[in-house]
Protein backbone atom coordinates (compact mmCIF):
# COMPACT_ATOMS: atom_id res chain seq x y z
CA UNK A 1 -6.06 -23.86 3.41
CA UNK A 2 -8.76 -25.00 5.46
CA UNK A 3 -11.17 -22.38 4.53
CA UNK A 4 -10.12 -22.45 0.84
CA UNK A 5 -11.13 -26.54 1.13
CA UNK A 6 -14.34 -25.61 2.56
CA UNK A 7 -15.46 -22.79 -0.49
CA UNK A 8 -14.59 -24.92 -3.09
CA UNK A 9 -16.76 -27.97 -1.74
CA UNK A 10 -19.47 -25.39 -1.39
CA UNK A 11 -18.82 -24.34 -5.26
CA UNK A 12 -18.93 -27.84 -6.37
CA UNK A 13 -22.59 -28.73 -4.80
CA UNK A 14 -23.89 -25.48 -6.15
CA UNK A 15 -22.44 -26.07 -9.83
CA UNK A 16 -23.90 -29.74 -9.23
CA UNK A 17 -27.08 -28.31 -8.40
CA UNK A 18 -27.01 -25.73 -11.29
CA UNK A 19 -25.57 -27.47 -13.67
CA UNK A 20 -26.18 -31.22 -13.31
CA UNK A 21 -23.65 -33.79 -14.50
CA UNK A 22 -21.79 -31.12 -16.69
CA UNK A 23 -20.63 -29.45 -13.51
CA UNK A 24 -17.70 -31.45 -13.67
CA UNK A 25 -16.31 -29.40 -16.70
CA UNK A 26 -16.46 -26.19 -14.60
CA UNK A 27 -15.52 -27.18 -11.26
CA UNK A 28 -11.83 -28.24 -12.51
CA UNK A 29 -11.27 -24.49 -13.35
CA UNK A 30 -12.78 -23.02 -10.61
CA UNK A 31 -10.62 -25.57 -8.40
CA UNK A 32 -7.46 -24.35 -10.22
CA UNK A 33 -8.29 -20.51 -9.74
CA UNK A 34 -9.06 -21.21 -5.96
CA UNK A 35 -5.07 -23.20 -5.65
CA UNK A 36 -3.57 -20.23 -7.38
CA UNK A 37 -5.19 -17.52 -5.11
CA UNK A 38 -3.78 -19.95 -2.27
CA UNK A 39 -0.34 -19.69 -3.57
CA UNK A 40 -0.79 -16.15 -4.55
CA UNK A 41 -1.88 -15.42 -0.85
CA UNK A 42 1.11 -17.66 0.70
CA UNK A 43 3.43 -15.45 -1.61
CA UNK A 44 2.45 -12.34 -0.86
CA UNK A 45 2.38 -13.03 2.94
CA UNK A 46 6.02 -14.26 2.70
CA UNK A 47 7.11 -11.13 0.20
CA UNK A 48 5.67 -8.29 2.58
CA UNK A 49 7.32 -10.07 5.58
CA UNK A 50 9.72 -13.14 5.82
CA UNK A 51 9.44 -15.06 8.80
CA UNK A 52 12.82 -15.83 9.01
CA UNK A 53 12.85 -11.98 9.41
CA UNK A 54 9.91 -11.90 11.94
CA UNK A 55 11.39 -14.51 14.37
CA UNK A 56 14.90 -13.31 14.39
CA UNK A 57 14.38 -9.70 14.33
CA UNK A 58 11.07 -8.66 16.05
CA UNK A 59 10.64 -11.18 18.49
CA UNK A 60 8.25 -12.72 16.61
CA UNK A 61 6.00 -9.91 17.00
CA UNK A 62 2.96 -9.16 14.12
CA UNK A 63 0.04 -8.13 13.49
CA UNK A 64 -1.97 -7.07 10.43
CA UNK A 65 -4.56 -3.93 10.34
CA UNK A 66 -6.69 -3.26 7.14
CA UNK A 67 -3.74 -1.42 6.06
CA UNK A 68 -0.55 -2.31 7.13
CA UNK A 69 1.66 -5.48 8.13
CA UNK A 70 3.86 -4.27 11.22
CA UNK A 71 6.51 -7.01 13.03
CA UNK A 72 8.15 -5.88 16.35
CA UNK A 73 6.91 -3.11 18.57
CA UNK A 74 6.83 0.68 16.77
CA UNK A 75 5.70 2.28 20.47
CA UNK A 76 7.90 1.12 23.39
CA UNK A 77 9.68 4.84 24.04
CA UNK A 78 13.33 3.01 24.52
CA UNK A 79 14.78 2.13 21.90
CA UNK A 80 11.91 0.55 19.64
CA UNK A 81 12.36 -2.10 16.87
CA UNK A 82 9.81 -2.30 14.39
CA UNK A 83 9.38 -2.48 10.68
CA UNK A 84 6.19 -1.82 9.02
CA UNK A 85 4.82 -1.55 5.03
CA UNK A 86 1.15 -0.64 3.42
CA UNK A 87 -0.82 -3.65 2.23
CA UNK A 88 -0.63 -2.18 -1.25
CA UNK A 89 3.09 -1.82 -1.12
CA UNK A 90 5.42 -5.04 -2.11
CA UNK A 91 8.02 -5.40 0.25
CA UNK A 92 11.31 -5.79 -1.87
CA UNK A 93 14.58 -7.00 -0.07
CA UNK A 94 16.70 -7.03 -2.67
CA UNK A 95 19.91 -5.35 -2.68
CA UNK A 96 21.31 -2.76 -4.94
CA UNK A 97 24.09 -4.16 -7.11
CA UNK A 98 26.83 -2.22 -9.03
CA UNK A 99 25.82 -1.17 -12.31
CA UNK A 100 28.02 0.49 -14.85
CA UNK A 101 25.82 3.38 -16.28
CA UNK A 102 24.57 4.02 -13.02
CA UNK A 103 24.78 7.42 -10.17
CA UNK A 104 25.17 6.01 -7.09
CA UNK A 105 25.38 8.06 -3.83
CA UNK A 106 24.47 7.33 0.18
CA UNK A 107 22.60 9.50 2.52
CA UNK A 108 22.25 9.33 6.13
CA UNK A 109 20.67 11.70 9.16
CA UNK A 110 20.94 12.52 12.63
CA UNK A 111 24.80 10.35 13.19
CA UNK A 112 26.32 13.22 15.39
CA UNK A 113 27.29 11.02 17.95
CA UNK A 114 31.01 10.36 19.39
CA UNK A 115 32.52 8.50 22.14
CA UNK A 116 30.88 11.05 24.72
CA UNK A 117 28.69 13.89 23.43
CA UNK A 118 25.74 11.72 23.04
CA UNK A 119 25.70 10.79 26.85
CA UNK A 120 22.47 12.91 27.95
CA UNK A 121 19.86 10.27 27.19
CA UNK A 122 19.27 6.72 27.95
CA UNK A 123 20.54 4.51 25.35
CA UNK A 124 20.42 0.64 24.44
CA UNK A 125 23.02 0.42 23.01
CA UNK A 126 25.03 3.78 23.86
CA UNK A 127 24.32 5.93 20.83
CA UNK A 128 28.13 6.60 19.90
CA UNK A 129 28.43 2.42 19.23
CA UNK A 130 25.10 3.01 17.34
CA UNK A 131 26.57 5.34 15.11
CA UNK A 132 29.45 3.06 14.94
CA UNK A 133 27.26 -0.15 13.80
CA UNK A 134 26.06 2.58 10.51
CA UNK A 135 29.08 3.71 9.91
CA UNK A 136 31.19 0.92 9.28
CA UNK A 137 28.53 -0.89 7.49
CA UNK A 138 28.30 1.89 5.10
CA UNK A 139 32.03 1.49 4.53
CA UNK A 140 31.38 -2.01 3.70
CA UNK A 141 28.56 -1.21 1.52
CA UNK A 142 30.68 1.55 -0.42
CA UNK A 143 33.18 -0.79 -1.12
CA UNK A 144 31.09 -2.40 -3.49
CA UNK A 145 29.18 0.12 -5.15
CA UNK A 146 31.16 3.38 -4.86
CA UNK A 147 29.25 6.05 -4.34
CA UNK A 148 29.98 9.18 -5.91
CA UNK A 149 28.99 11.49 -2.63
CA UNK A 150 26.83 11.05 0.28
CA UNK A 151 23.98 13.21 1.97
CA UNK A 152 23.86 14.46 4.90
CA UNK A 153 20.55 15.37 6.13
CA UNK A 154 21.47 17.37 9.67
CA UNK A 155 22.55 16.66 12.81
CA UNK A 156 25.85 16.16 12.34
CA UNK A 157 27.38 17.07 15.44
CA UNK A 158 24.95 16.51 18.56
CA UNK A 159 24.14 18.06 20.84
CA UNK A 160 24.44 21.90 19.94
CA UNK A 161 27.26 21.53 16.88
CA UNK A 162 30.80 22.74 16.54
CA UNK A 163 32.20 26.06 18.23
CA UNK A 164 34.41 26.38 15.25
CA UNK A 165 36.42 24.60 12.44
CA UNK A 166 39.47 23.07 14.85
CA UNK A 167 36.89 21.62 17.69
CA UNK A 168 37.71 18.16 17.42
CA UNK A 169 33.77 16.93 17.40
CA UNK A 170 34.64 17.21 13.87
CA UNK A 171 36.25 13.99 14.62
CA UNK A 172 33.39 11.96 14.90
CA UNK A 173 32.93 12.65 11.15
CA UNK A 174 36.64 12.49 10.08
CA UNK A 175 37.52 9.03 11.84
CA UNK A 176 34.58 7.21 11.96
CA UNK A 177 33.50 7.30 8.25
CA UNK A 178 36.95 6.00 7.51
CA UNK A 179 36.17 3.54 5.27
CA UNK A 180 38.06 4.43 1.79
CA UNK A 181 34.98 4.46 -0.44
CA UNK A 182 33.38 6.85 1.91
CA UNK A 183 36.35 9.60 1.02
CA UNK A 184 34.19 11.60 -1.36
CA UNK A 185 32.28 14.48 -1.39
CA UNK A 186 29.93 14.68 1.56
CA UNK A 187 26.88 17.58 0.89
CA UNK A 188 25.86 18.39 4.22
CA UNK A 189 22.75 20.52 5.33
CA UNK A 190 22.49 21.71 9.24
CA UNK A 191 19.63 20.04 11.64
CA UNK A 192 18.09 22.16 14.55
CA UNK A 193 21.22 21.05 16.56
CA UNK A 194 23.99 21.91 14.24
CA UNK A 195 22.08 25.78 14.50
CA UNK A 196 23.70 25.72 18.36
CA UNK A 197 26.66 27.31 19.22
CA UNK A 198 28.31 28.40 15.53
CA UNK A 199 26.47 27.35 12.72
CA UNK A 200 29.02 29.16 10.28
CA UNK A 201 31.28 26.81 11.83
CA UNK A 202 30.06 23.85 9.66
CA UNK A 203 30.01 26.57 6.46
CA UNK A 204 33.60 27.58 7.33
CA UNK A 205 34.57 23.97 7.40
CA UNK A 206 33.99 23.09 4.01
CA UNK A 207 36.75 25.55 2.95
CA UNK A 208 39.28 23.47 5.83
CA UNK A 209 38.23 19.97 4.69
CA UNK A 210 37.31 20.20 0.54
CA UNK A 211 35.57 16.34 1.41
CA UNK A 212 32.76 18.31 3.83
CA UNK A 213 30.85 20.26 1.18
CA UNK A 214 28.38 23.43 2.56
CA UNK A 215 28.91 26.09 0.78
CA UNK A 216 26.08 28.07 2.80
CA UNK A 217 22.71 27.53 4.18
CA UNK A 218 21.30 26.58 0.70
CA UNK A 219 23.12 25.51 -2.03
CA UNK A 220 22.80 23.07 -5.04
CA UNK A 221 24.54 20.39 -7.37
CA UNK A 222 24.00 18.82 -10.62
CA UNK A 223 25.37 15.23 -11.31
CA UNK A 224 25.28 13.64 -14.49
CA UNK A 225 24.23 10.09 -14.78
CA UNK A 226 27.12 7.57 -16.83
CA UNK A 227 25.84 5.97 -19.96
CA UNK A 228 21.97 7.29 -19.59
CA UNK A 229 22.10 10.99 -20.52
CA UNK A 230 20.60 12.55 -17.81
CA UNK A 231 21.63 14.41 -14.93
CA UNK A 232 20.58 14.79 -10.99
CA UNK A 233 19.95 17.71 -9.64
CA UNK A 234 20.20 18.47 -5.66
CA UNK A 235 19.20 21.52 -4.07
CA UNK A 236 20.05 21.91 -0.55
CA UNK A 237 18.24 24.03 2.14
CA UNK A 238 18.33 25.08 5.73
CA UNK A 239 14.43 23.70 6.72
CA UNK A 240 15.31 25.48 10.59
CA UNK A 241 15.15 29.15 9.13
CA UNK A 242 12.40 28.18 7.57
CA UNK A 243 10.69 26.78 10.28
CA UNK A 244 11.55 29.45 13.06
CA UNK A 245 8.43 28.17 15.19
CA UNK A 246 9.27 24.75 15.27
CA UNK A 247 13.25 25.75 15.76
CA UNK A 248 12.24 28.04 18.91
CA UNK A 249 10.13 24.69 20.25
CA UNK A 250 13.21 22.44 19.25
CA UNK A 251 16.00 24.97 21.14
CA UNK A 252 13.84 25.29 24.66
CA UNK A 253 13.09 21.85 24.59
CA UNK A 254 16.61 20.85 24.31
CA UNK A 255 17.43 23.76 26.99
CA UNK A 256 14.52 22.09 29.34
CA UNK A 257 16.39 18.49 28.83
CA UNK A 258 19.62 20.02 29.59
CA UNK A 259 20.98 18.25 26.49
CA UNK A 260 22.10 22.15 25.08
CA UNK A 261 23.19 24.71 27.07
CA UNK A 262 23.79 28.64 26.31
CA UNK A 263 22.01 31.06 24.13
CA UNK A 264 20.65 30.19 20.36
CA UNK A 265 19.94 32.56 17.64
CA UNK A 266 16.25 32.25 18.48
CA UNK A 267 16.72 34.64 21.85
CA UNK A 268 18.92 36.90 20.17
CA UNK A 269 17.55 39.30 18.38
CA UNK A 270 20.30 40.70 15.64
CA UNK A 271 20.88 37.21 14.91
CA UNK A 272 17.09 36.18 14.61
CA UNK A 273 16.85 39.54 12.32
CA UNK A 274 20.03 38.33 10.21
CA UNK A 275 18.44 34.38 9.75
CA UNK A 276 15.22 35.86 8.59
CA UNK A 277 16.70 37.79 6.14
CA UNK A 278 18.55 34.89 5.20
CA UNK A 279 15.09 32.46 5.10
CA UNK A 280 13.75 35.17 2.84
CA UNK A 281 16.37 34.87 0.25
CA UNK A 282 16.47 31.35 0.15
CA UNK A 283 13.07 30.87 -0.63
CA UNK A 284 13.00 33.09 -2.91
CA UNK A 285 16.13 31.30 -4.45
CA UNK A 286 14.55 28.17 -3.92
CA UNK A 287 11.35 28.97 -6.22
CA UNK A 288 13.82 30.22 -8.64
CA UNK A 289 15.97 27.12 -8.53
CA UNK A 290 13.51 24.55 -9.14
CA UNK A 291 11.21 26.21 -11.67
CA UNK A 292 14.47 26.64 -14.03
CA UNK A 293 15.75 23.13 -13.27
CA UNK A 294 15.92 21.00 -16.17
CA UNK A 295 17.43 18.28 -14.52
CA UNK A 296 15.76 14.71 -15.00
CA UNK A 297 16.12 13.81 -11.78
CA UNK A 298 15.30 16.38 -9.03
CA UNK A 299 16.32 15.97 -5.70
CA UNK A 300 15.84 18.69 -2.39
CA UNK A 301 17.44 17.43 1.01
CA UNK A 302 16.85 19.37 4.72
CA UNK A 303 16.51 18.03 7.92
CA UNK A 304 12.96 19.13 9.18
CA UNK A 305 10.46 16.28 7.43
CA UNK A 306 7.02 17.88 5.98
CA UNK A 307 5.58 14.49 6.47
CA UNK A 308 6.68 12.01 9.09
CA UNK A 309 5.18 9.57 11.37
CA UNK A 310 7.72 9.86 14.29
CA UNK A 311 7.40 12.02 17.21
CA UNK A 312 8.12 15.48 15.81
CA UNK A 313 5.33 14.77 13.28
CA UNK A 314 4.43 16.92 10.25
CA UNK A 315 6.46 20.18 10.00
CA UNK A 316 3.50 23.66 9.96
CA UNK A 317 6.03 25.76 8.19
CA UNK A 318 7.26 23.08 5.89
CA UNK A 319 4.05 21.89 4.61
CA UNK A 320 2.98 25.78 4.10
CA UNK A 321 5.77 26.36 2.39
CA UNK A 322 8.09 23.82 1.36
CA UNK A 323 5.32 21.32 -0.06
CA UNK A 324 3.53 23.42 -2.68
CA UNK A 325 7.13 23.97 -3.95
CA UNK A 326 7.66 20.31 -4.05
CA UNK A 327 4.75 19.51 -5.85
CA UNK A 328 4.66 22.32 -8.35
CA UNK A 329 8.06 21.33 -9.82
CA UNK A 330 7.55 17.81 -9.95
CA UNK A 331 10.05 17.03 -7.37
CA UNK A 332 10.95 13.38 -7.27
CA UNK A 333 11.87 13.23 -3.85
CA UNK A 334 12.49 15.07 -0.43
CA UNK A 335 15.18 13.98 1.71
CA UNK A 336 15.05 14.78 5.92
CA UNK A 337 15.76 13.39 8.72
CA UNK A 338 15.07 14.78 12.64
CA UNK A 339 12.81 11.96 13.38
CA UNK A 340 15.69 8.97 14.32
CA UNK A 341 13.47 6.02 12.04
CA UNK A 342 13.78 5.40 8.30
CA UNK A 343 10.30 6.09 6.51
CA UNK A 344 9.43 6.49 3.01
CA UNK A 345 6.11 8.44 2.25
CA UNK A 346 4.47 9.10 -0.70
CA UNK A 347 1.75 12.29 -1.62
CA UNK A 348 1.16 13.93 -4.64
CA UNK A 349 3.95 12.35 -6.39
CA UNK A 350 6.30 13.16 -4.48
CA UNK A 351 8.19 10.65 -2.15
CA UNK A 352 9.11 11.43 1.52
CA UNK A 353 12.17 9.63 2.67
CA UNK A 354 12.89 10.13 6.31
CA UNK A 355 16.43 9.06 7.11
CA UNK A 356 17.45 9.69 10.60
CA UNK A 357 18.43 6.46 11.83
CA UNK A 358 22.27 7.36 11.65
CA UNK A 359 22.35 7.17 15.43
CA UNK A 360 19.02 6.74 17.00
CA UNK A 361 15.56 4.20 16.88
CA UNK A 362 12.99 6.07 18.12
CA UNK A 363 8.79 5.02 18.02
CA UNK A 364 7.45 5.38 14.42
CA UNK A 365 3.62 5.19 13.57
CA UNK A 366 1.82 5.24 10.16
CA UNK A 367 1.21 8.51 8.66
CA UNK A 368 -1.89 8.67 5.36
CA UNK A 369 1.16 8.64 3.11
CA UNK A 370 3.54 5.98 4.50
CA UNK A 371 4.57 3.15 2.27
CA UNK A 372 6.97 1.70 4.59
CA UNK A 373 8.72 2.49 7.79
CA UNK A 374 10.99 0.74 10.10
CA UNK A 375 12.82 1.45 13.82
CA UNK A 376 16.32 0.28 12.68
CA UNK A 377 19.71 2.15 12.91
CA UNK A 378 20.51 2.46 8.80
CA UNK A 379 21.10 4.59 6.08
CA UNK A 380 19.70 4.60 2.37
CA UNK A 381 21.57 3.90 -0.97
CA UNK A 382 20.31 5.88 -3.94
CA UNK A 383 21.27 4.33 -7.66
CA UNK A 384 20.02 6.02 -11.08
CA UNK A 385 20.30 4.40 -14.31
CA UNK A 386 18.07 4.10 -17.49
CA UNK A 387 15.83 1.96 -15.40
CA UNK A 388 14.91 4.76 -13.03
CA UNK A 389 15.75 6.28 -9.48
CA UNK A 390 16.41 3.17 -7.03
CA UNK A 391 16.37 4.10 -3.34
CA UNK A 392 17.10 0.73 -0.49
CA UNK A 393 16.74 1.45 2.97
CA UNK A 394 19.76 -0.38 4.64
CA UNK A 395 19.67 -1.33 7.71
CA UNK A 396 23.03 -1.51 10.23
CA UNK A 397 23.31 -5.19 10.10
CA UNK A 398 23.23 -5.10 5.99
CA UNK A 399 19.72 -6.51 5.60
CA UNK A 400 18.48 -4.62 2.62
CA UNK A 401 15.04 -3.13 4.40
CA UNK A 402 12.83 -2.40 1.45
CA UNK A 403 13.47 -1.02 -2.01
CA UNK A 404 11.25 1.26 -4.03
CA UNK A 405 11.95 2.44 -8.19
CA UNK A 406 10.51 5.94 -9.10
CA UNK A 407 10.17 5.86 -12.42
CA UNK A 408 11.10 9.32 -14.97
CA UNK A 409 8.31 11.90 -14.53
CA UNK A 410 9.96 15.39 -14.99
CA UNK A 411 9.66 15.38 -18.51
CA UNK A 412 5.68 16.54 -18.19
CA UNK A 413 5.42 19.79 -18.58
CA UNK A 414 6.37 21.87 -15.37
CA UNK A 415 2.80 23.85 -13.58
């Protein structure tokens, strides 16, 4: 305020000098431009990060850069607690409310964690209560809005998956997302973890529990929209066999961490043989899928990110790959988790949401394309309506993280 005192005192002696006695008539707007910047400064300062938020949160931790407001600390290796948004971006807080004519579904990554399979790394808190904290606050949030499914983005049974459809890790899934609104459809994709042990396990599963939809490595729904007449499509794919490099690196570092133990399908050769056969058909399926999608809303989930400012990083394979895909078909969005942080990303009009905070906070650092990222446990609640496709980061405590509208697009003409 001082400063802004200062500049217009300076404006009025040189509009006296200028001008002479009519200066008067111009320094009275000048003064009421410079107030309104001072507001408009105040405002956006307290919309991209509310103190209230600051103090009680992040320890009363921030700092700006020429790009980015950040509260907390993104870096500290255990257990980090940051959130952090681009200077263009606004931060908006509030959350989504039930609309009529609206989709609504939930997605989540990396929430594998039980009472005691999670136990292999240091944790504050344990991991399994972490996992705990998201789940029953996405109970609470489904009560309200009732989603029609939910997303799983991988990782759903740490730390090397299922052995078949009666081990009862799959009760991590069946009694911890109790909550009555979360009873619907849940359309899973495998992370690098889930590949352990008996990945068809998870495939089988889906034809013991109709509510854990994976029909196979790659599959795809189409939701319509109430009231609006359009419709969501989802294509799901298996980002590991696609990424066999980064899978090999994944599997020996979990082997070198003792978190995983016996062989994967990386060392054995038949079953490396079979899973590239398998990578080769779904990309060729997944060219096919999107370029005849006329869906209005376009949606592909994995679990490997292509962007991501956590500590896996960009994916090689994926943005070989996967992006050129992404970008081709005007895909509005591409859903991951691996790295445990909530990030949304933006490049080429395409947004990036990585959503692995299910069980895990892990350090998060800006990436050229972030728009906003936080070290919170949380999940994200997707709404589409006639206004366009609403995504809110939730975090485990309820506070509505940041919200982002994308508006139509996929009625240009497809590349």
């Amino acid at each position: 305020a001082l400063d802004v005192y200062v500049a217009l005192r300076r404006s009025e002696r040189q509009c006296r000098s200028l001008f002479g006695p009519t200066y008067r008539i111009l320094i009275v707007p000048f003064s009421i431009l410079g107030i309104m910047w001072l507001f408009s400064m105040l405002e956006s300062g307290r919309r991209k990060l509310p103190q209230h938020d600051v103090e009680k949160y992040y320890n009363g931790l921030i700092k700006e850069t020429d790009e980015y407001v950040i509260a907390g600390d993104c870096e500290i290796a255990n257990q980090p607690r940051c959130i952090m948004i681009r200077n263009s971006e606004i931060l908006n807080q509030e959350p989504v409310t039930a609309k009529p004519d609206s989709l609504v579904f939930f997605s989540i990554g990396d929430w594998g964690c039980g009472d005691n399979n999670c136990l292999g790394q240091p944790k504050v808190p344990p991991t399994g209560e972490s996992q705990l904290l998201v789940a029953d606050r996405m109970g609470q949030v489904a009560d309200t809005l009732q989603p029609k499914f939910i997303l799983s983005a991988g990782d759903n049974i740490y730390f090397q998956g299922v052995k078949n459809v009666d081990d009862p890790l799959w009760d991590i899934w069946r009694l911890r997302y109790n909550g009555s609104a979360l009873q619907v459809p849940w359309l899973a994709v495998m992370g690098n973890h889930d590949h352990f042990t008996s990945p068809d396990a998870q495939i089988a599963f889906s034809r013991r529990d109709p509510r854990w939809h994976m029909p196979g490595f790659y599959y795809d729904a189409t939701y319509a929209v109430p009231g609006a007449n359009t419709t969501l499509h989802v294509v799901a794919i298996d980002t590991q066999i696609m990424a066999e490099k980064t899978m090999e690196a994944d599997t020996r570092s979990c082997w070198a961490e003792k978190l995983c133990e016996g062989k994967s399908w990386i060392d054995d050769k038949k079953v490396l043989e079979n899973r590239r056969k398998v990578a080769a058909a779904q990309m060729s399926w997944l060219d096919r899928t999107l370029s005849e999608s006329r869906a209005d809303w376009l949606l592909v989930v994995g679990h490997y990110p292509v962007y991501s400012g956590g500590k896996h990083g960009l994916t090689p394979e994926l943005d070989e790959q996967l992006r050129p895909l992404l970008e081709k078909y005007h895909v509005d969005m591409f859903l991951c988790g691996h790295d445990h942080s909530l990030q949304l990303m933006e490049s080429q009009g395409v947004q990036y949401l990585v959503n692995g905070g299910g069980a895990w906070r892990d350090p998060v650092a800006a990436t050229p394309h972030t728009l906003f990222a936080a070290c919170e446990l949380g999940f994200a609640v997707h709404q589409i309506s006639g206004d366009g496709f609403t995504t809110a980061i939730v975090a485990a405590d309820g506070r509505t993280l940041h919200r982002t509208t994308l508006p139509p697009r996929r009625l240009a003409p497809l590349a």
